[in-house]
Structure formats: structure tokens, C-alpha cells
mmCIF file of C-alpha atoms in Angstrom:
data_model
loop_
_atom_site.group_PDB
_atom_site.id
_atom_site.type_symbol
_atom_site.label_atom_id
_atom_site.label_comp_id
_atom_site.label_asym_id
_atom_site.label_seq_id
_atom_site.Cartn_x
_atom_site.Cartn_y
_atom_site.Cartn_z
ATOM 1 C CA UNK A 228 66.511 100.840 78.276
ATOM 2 C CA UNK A 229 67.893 103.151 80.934
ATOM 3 C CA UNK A 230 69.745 101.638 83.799
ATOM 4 C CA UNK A 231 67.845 101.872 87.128
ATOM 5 C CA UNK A 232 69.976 104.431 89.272
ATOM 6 C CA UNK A 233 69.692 103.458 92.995
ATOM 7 C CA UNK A 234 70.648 106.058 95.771
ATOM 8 C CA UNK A 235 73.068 105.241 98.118
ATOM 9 C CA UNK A 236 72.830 104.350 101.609
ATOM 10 C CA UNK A 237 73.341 107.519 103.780
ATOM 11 C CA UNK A 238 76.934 106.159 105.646
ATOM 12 C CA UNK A 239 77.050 107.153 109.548
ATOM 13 C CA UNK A 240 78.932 109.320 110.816
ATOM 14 C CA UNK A 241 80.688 110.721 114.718
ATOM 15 C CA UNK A 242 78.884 113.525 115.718
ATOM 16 C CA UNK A 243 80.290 116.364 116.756
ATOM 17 C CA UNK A 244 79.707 117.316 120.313
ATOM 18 C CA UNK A 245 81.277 120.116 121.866
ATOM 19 C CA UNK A 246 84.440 122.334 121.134
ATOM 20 C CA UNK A 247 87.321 123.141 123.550
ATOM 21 C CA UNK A 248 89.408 126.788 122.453
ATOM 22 C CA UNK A 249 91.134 129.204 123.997
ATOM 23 C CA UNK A 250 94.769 127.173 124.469
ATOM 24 C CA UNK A 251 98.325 128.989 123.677
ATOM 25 C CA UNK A 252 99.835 125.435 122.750
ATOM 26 C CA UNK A 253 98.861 122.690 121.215
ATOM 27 C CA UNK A 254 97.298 120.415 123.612
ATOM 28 C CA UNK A 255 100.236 116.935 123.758
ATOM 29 C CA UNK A 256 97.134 114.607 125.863
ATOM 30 C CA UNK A 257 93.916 115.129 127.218
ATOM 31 C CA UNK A 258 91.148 112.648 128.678
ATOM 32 C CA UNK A 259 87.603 112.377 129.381
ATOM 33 C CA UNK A 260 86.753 112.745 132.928
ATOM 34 C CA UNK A 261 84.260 109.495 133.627
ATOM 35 C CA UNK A 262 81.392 110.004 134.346
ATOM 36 C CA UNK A 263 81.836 114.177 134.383
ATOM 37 C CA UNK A 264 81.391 117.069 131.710
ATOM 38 C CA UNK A 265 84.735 117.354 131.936
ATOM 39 C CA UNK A 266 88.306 117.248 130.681
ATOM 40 C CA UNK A 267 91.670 116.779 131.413
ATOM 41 C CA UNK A 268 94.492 118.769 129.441
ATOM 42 C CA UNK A 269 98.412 118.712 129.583
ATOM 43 C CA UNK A 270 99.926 121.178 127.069
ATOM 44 C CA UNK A 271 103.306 121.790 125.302
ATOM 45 C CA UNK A 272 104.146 123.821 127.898
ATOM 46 C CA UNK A 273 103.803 121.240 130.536
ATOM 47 C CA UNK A 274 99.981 123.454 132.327
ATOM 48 C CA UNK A 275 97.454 120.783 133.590
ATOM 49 C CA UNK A 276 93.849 121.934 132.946
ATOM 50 C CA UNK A 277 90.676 120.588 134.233
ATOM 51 C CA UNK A 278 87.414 121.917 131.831
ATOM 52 C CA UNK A 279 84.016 121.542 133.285
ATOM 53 C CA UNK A 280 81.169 122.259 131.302
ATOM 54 C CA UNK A 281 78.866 124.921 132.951
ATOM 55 C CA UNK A 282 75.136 125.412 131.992
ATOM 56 C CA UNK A 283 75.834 127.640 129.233
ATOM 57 C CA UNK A 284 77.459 124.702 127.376
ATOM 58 C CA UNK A 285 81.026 126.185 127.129
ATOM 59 C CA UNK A 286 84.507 123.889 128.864
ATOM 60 C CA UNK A 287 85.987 126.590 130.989
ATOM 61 C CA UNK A 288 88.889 125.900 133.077
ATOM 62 C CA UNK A 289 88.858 125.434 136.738
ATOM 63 C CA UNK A 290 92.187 123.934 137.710
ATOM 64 C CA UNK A 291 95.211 124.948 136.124
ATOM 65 C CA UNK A 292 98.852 123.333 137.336
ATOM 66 C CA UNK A 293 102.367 122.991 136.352
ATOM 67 C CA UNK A 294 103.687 119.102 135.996
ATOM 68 C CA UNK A 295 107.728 119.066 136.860
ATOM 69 C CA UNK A 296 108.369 115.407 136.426
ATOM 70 C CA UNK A 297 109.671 116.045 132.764
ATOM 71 C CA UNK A 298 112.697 118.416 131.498
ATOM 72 C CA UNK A 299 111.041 118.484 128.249
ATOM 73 C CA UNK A 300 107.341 118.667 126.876
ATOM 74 C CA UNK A 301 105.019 116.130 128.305
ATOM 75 C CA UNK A 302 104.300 113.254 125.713
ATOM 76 C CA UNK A 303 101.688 111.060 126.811
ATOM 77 C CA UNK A 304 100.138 110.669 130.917
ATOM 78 C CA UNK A 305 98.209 107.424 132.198
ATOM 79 C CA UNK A 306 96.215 106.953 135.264
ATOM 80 C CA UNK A 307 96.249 103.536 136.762
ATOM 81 C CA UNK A 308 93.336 103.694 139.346
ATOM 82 C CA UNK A 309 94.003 99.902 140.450
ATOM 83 C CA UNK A 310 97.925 100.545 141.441
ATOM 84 C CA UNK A 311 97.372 104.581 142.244
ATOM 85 C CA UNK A 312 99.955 105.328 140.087
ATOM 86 C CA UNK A 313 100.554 108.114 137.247
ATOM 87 C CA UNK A 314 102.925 106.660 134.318
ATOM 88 C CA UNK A 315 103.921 109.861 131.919
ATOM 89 C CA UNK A 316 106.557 109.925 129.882
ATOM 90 C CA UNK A 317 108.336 112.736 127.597
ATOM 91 C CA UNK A 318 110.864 114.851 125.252
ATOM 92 C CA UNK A 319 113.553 113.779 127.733
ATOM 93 C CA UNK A 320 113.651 110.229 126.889
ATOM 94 C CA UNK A 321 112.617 109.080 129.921
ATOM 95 C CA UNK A 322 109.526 107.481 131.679
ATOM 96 C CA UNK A 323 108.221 107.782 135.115
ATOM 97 C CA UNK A 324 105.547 106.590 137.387
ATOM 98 C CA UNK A 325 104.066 109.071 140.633
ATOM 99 C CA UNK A 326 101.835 107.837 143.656
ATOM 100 C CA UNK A 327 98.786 109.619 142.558
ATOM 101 C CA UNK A 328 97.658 109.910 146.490
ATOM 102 C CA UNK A 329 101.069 111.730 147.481
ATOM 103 C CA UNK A 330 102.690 113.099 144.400
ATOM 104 C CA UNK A 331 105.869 111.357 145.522
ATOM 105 C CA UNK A 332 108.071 110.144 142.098
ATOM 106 C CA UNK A 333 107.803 106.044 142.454
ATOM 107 C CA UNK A 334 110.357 105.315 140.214
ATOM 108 C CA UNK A 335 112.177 106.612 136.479
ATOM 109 C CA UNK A 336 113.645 104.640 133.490
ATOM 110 C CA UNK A 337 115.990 105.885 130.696
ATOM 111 C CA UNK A 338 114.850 105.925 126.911
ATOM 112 C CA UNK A 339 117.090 105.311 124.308
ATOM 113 C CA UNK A 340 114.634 107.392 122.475
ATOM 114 C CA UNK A 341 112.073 110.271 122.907
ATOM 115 C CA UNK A 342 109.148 108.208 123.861
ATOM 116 C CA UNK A 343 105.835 108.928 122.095
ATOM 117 C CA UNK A 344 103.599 105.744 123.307
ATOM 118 C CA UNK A 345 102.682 104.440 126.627
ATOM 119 C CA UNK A 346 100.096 101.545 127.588
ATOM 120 C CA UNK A 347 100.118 99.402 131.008
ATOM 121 C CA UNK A 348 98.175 96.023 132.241
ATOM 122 C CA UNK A 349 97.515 95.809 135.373
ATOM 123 C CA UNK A 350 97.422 92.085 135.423
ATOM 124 C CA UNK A 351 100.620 91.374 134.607
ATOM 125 C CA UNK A 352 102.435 95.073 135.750
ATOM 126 C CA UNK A 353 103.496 95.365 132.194
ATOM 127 C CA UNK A 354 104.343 98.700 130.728
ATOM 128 C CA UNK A 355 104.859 98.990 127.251
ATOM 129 C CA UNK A 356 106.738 101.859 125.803
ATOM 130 C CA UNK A 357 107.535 103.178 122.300
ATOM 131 C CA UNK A 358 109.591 105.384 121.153
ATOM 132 C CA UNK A 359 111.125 107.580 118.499
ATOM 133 C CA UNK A 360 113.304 104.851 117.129
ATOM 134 C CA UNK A 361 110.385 102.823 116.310
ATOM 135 C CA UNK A 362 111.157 100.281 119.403
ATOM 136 C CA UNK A 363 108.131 98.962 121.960
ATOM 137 C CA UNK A 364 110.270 98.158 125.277
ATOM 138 C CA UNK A 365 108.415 95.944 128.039
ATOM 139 C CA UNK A 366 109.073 96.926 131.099
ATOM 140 C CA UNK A 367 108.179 94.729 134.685
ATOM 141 C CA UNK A 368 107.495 98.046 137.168
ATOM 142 C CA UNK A 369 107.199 97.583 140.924
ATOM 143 C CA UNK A 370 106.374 100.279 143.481
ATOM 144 C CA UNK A 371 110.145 101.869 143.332
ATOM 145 C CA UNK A 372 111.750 99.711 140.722
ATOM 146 C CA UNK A 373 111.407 98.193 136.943
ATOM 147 C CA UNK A 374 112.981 95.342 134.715
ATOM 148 C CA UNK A 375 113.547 95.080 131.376
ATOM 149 C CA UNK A 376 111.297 92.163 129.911
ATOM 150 C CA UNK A 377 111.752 92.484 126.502
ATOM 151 C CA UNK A 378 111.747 94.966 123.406
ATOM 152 C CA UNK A 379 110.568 94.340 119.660
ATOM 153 C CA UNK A 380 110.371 96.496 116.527
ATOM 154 C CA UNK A 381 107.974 96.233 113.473
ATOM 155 C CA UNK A 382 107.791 99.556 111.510
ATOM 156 C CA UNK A 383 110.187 101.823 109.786
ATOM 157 C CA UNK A 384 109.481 104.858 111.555
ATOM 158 C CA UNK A 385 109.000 106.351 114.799
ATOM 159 C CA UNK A 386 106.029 105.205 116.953
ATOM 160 C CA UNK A 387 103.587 107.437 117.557
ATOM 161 C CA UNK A 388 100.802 105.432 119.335
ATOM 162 C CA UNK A 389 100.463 102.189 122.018
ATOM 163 C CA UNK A 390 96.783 100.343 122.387
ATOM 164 C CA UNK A 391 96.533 97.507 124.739
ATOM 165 C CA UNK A 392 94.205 95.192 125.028
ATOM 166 C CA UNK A 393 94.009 93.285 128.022
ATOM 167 C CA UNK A 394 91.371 90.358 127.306
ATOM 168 C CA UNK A 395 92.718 89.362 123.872
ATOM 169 C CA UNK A 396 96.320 90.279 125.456
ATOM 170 C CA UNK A 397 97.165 92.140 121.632
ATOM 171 C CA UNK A 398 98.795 95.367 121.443
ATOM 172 C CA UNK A 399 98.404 97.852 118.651
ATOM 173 C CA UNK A 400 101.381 100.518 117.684
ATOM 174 C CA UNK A 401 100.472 102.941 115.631
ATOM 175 C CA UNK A 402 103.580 104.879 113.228
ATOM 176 C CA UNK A 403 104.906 108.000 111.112
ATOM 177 C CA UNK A 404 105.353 105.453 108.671
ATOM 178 C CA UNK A 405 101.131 105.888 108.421
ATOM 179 C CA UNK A 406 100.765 101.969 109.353
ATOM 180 C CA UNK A 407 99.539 100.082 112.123
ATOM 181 C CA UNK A 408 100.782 96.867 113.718
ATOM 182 C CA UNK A 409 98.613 94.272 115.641
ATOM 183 C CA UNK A 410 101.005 92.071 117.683
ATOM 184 C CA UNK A 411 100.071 89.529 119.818
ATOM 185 C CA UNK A 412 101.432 89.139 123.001
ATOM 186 C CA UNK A 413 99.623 86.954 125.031
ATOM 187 C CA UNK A 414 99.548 84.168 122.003
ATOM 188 C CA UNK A 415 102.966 83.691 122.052
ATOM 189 C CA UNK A 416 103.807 83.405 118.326
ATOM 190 C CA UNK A 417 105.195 86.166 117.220
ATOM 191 C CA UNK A 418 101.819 87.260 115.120
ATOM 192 C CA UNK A 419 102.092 90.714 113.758
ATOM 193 C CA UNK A 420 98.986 91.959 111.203
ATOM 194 C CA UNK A 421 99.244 95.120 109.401
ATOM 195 C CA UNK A 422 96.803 98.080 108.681
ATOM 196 C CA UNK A 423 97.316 100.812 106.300
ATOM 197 C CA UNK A 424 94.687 103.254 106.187
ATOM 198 C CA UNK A 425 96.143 106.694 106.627
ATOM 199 C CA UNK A 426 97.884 109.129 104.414
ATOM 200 C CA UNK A 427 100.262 110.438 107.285
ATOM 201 C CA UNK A 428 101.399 109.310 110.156
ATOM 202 C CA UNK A 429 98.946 107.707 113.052
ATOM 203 C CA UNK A 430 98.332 109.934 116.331
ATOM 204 C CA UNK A 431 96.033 108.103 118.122
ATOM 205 C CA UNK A 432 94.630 104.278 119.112
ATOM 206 C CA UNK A 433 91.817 103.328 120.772
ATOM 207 C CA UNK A 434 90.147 99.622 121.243
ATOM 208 C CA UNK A 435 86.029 99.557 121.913
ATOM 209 C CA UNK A 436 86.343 95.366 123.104
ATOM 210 C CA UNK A 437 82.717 95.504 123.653
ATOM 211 C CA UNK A 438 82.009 95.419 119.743
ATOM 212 C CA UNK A 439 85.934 94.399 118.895
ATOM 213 C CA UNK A 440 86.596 97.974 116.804
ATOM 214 C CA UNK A 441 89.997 99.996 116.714
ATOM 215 C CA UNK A 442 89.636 103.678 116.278
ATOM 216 C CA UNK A 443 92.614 105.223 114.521
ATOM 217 C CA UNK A 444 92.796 108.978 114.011
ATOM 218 C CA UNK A 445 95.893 110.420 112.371
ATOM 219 C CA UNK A 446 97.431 113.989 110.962
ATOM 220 C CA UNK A 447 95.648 113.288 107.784
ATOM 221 C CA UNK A 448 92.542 114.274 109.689
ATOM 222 C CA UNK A 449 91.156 111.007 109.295
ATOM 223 C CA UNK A 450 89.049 109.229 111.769
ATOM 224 C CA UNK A 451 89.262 105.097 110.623
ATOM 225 C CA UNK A 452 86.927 102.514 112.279
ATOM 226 C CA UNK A 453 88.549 99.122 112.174
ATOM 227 C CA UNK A 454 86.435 96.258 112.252
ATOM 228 C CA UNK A 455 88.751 93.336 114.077
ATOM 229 C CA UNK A 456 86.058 90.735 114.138
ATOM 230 C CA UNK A 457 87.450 89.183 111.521
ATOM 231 C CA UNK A 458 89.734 86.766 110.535
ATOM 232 C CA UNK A 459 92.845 88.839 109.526
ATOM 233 C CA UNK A 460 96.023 87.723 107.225
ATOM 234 C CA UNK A 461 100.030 88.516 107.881
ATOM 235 C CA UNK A 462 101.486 90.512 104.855
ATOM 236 C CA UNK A 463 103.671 88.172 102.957
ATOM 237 C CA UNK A 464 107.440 88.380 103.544
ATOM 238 C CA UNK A 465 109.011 90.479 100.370
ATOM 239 C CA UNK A 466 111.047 87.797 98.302
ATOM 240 C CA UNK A 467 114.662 88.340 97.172
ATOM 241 C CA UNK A 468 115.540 87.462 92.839
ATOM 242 C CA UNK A 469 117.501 88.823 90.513
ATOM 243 C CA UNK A 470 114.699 88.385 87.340
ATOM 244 C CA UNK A 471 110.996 88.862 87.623
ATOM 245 C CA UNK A 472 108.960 85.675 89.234
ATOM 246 C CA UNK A 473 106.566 85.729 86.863
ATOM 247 C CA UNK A 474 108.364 86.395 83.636
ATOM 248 C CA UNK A 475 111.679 85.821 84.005
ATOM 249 C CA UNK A 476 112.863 88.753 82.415
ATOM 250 C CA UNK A 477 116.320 90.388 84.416
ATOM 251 C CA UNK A 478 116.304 93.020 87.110
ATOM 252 C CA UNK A 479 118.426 95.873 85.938
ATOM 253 C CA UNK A 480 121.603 94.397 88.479
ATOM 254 C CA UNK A 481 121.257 91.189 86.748
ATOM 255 C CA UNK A 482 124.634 91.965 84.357
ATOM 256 C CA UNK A 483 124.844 88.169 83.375
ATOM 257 C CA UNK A 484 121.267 87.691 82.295
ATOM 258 C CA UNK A 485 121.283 91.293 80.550
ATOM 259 C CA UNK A 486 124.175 90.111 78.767
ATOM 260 C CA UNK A 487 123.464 86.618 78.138
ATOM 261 C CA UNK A 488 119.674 87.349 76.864
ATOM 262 C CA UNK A 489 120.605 90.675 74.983
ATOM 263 C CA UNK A 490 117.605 92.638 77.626
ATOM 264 C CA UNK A 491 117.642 95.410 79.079
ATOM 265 C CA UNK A 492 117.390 95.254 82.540
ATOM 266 C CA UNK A 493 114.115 95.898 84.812
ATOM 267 C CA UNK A 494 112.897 97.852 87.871
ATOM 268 C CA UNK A 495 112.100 95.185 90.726
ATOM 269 C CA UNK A 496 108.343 95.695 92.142
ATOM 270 C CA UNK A 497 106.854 93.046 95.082
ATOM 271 C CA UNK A 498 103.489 92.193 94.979
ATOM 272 C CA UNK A 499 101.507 92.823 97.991
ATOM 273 C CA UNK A 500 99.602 89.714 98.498
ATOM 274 C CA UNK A 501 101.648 86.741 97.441
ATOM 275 C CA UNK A 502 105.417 88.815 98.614
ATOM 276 C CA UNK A 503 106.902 87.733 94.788
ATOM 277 C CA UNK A 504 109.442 89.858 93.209
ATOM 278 C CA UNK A 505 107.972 91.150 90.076
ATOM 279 C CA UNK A 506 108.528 93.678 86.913
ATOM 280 C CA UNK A 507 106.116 96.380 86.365
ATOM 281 C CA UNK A 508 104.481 95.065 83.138
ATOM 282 C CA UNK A 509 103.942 91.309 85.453
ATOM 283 C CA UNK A 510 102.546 93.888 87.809
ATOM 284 C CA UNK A 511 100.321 96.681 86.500
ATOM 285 C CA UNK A 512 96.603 95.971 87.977
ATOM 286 C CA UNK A 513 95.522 97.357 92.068
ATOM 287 C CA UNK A 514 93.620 96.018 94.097
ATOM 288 C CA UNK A 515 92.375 96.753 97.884
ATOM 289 C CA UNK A 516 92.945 93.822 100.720
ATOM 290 C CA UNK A 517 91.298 94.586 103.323
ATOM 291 C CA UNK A 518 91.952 91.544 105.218
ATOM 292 C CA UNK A 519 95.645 91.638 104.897
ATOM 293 C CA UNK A 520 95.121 95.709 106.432
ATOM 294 C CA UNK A 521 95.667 97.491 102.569
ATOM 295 C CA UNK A 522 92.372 99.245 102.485
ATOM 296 C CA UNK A 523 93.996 101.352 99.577
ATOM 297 C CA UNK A 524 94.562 100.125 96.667
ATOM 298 C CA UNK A 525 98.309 98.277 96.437
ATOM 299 C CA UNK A 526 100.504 96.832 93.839
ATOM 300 C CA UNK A 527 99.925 93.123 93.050
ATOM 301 C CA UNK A 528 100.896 90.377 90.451
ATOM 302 C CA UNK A 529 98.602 89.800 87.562
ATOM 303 C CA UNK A 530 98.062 86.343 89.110
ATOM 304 C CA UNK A 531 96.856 87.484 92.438
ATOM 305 C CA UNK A 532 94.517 90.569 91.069
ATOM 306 C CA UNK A 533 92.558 88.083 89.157
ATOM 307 C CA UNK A 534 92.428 85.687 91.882
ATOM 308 C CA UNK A 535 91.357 88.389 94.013
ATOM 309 C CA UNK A 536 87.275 87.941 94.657
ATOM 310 C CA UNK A 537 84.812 91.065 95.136
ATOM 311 C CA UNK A 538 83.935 89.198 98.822
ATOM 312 C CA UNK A 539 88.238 89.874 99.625
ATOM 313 C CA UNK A 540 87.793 93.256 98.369
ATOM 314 C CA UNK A 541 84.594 94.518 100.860
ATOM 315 C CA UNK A 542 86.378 96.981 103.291
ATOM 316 C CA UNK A 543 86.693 96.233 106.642
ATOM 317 C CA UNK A 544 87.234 100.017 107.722
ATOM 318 C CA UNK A 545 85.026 103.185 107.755
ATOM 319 C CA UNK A 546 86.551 106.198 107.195
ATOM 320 C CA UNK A 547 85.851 109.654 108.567
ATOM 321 C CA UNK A 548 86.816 113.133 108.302
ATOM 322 C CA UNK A 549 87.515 115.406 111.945
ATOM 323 C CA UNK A 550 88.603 118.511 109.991
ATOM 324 C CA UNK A 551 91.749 119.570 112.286
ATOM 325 C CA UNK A 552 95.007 117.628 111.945
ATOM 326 C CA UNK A 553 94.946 115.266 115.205
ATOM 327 C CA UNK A 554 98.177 115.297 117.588
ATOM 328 C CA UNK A 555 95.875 113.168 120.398
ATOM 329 C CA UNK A 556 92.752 110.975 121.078
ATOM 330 C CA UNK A 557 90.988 109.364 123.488
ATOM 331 C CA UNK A 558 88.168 107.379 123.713
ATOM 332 C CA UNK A 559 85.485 106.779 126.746
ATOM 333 C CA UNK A 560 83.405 103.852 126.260
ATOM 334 C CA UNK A 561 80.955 103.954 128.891
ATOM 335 C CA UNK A 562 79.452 106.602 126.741
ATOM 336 C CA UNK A 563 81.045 106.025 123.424
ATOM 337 C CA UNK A 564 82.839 109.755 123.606
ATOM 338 C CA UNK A 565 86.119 110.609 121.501
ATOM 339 C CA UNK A 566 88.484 113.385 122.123
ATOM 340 C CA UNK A 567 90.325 114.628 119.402
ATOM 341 C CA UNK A 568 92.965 117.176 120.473
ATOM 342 C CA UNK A 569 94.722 119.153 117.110
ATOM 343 C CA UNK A 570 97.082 121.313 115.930
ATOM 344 C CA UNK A 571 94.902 123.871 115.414
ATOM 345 C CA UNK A 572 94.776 124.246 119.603
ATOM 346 C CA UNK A 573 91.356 122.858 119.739
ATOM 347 C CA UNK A 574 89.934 119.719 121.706
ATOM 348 C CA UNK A 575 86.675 118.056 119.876
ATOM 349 C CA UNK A 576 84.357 115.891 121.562
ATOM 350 C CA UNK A 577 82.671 113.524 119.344
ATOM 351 C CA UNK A 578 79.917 111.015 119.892
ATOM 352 C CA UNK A 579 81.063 107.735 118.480
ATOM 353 C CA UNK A 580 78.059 105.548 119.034
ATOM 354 C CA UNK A 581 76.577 105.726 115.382
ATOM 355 C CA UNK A 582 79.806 104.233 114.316
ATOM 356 C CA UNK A 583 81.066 101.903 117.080
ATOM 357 C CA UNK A 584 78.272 99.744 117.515
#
């Protein structure tokens, strides 16, 4: 008897709004004007734009302008309505914050690092910076002064995204090591959560609290929807042994066991779910686990594969394809708009509402 085929479901997608060309650089940050057809751009070369749409449908520039706060290129440019202030930071390793009212320069800090990330709550007067080094440095700012709070560091290469969010008081950082790091802040205990769901390293964050989704976009292209509405695991801390955990056969350092048992010795692997050291025949199946961020399929012990249920492997991500490696997002909630900005010199606008929701 023939096995009843069953289409499948027709998976939503962003829709593609509007295009932005006609840039000679590739466009560093760019926002959504609220509640405007319009956008902000700030370019390699340190120009300003303002795009308004006009009734033939086409962004066409109508203020162009020169930022001199940094030496080099511009990296990433917040506006703080609440405090008037304009936090930017860049290529010369340092961050700065301007009265948005006068222009006047507030206040500076020195980088250790190029800094690449920038978030700010304006509870608390927080700023949280990352940089090139892979480091997220707190910093207390007042109107002409800041203080160093504290600094922490979570991924093994350079970070290459902040997202902050101020009710659940959690912080994402997003690296060129292709992973993201939840951390919470505001709990106090030193939670960090991973997500791996990119093949290259992560551009851009974004939170939607109203439905508890992270957007992600990274130079892979990809455009991943992370559902956070549900209860999430920390990755397991990678074990140190000098034979396999599971079979107790010698790691290929192990001179006294090789010798003593006549064995040649073995290639350590770690499994991804239980953190055991482990040889590759102990360690041969995949699996996804989604809850502990691996979307892909990882390495994992023979043990934990079959333990493993189909409910642990459902993904908890959607995954989506913008066609243009992405250098910058942004995302405006009010009407569920992304902005991708990529190397190809183009700014998309996408609506994001059949997918965050």
C-alpha cells in the first residue's frame, strides 16, 4: 500500500518592502524614522543621510551631513530621546555621548578595543559596550562624566552586536565566533545561555518584548527568529580526562595508559549536552538542542543522543534568507519593520509581522 504523502505547511516568511541604492560605501548603521517613510544612514565614510519616501515609492535623500566626533569610521549611533543624548562609538576605540539639542560633545571614554556594540538603559544610566576583544564594559554615564561598573567576557571572538532588554533586564551579544550569548543582568547570577544558529559571524540583534522573540541577522545572509518564551538550558561546562568517559579507552597524551594497556591513543571529543570528554567511536550520532541554543546538529555521547526525545529536538528558531550579506539591522516595532543594511551598499526594508507575532 502506498504511503499517504502529505504537503507541507507553506512556512512564513518577512516580506520584502522597499529597497534603498545608490550609496558609495557600505552603509556601518541606519534606523527607521518612527512613525515616517523614512531613514536614517551613517556610512563608512562618516555622511549622515536622511531618505524620505516620495509618492513615486523611491528613498531619496534630503539631508546629507558629515559626523566629526570619530577619527575613524563610525561603528554604531544611538538616540536616547529620554536623556537627549547621542551615544556613537567607532574605529578609534573610543565612545562618546553629544547633547542632541546643541551638538555640544557631553563626554568621551577610551576603548581598549575597536568597539563594535553599543546598548543603554535609561533606568539605570547604564551603557554597555563591546568591543573587538570580545569584552562588554558597563559603564555609569552622567551629563559630562562616566564610571566604570563592571566588564565581562563570554565568547571567543570579537563582538559584533549588543541587545538590551530593559523589562527582563537580559542583554544579548552577538559574535564573529557565529554565537550568541543571553546574560542576565538584572538576576544577579551570573546566567549566560547560548545560541548557535549562524554560519558566520552575527551583525545584528533585535528584541520584539511584546511576543518575547530575538531577531538575529548575520553575514551568512540569514535572518533567525528566536523564540525566548521558553524555558532555556546553560551549555554544560567541557570536562577535563585523560581517557574517554564513557569507555575508558586513553587520549593520545595518556603515555602511561597507552603503555600500560598496549592502545593506541585517542582524539578527545566533548559532548554537547552532558560536557563529558569522549572518543569519537563513544561519540558518533548528532543531534539538534534547541533548548540548550544548538539548532544545528552537534556532537553528543551515545548516551545522551538516545536519551534525547523528538519533543527536545522541535526547533525553537525560524530561519530566513535576506539575500545580501548583512553588516546592520534594525528593527521598529510599532510597525514590525526591519532594516537590513549589506555589503552589497543596499538598505532593505522588510515587514516582519508574518514572523514576529
Amino acid at each position: 500500500m502506498a504511503a499517504e504523502i502529505h504537503p507541507r505547511p507553506q512556512t512564513r516568511k518577512p516580506v520584502l518592502l522597499s529597497k534603498i541604492e545608490g550609496f558609495q560605501d557600505v552603509v556601518n548603521t541606519a534606523v527607521i524614522i518612527p512613525k515616517e517613510d523614512g531613514v536614517i544612514s551613517v556610512s563608512q565614510d562618516r555622511t549622515i543621510r536622511v531618505w524620505l519616501k516620495r509618492d513615486s515609492g523611491q528613498y531619496w535623500p534630503s539631508v546629507y551631513h558629515t559626523m566629526p566626533a570619530h577619527q575613524g569610521g563610525v561603528t554604531v549611533v544611538l538616540f536616547v530621546l529620554e536623556m537627549e543624548w547621542v551615544l556613537s562609538t567607532g574605529q578609534d576605540k573610543s565612545f562618546t555621548w553629544h547633547c542632541s539639542e546643541s551638538g555640544q560633545q557631553l563626554g568621551t571614554y577610551r576603548t581598549t578595543a575597536w568597539v563594535s556594540g553599543l546598548q543603554f538603559d535609561v533606568e539605570t544610566r547604564h551603557a554597555f559596550v563591546g568591543d573587538h576583544s570580545g569584552q562588554v564594559t558597563i559603564l555609569k554615564l552622567e551629563q559630562d562624566n562616566c564610571s566604570l561598573v563592571t566588564t565581562f567576557k563570554g565568547h571567543t571572538g570579537n563582538v559584533t552586536a549588543l541587545c538590551w532588554d530593559p523589562v527582563q533586564r537580559v542583554l544579548f551579544s552577538g559574535s564573529s565566533d557565529h554565537s550568541i550569548i543571553m546574560w542576565d543582568i538584572g538576576g544577579r547570577k551570573g546566567t549566560a545561555i547560548e545560541l548557535q544558529g549562524h554560519n558566520d559571524k552575527v551583525q545584528g540583534l533585535c528584541y520584539a518584548p511584546h511576543t518575547r522573540q530575538l531577531i538575529s541577522c548575520g553575514s551568512d545572509g540569514g535572518i533567525v527568529i528566536w523564540n525566548m518564551d521558553v524555558t532555556r538550558q546553560e551549555t554544560p561546562e567541557w570536562l577535563d580526562s585523560d581517557s574517554c568517559q564513557k569507555c575508558e579507552q586513553p587520549f593520545f597524551w595518556n603515555f602511561k595508559q597507552m603503555w600500560d594497556s598496549k592502545k593506541i591513543g585517542l582524539r578527545q571529543h566533548h559532548c554537547r549536552k552532558c560536557g563529558q570528554a569522549v572518543c569519537g567511536k563513544c561519540s558518533s550520532k548528532r543531534s539538534t538542542i534547541p533548548l540548550m541554543g544548538f539548532e544545528f546538529e552537534v556532537r553528543v555521547c551515545d548516551s545522551c543522543h538516545d536519551s534525547i526525545t523528538d519533543e527536545e529536538r522541535a526547533p525553537t528558531a525560524t530561519f530566513h534568507d535576506s539575500k545580501h550579506s548583512i553588516v546592520h539591522m534594525q528593527y521598529e516595532p510599532t510597525r514590525g519593520w526591519l532594516l537590513t543594511s549589506g555589503t552589497d551598499k543596499i538598505i532593505k526594508l522588510w515587514d516582519m509581522t508574518p514572523v514576529v507575532s
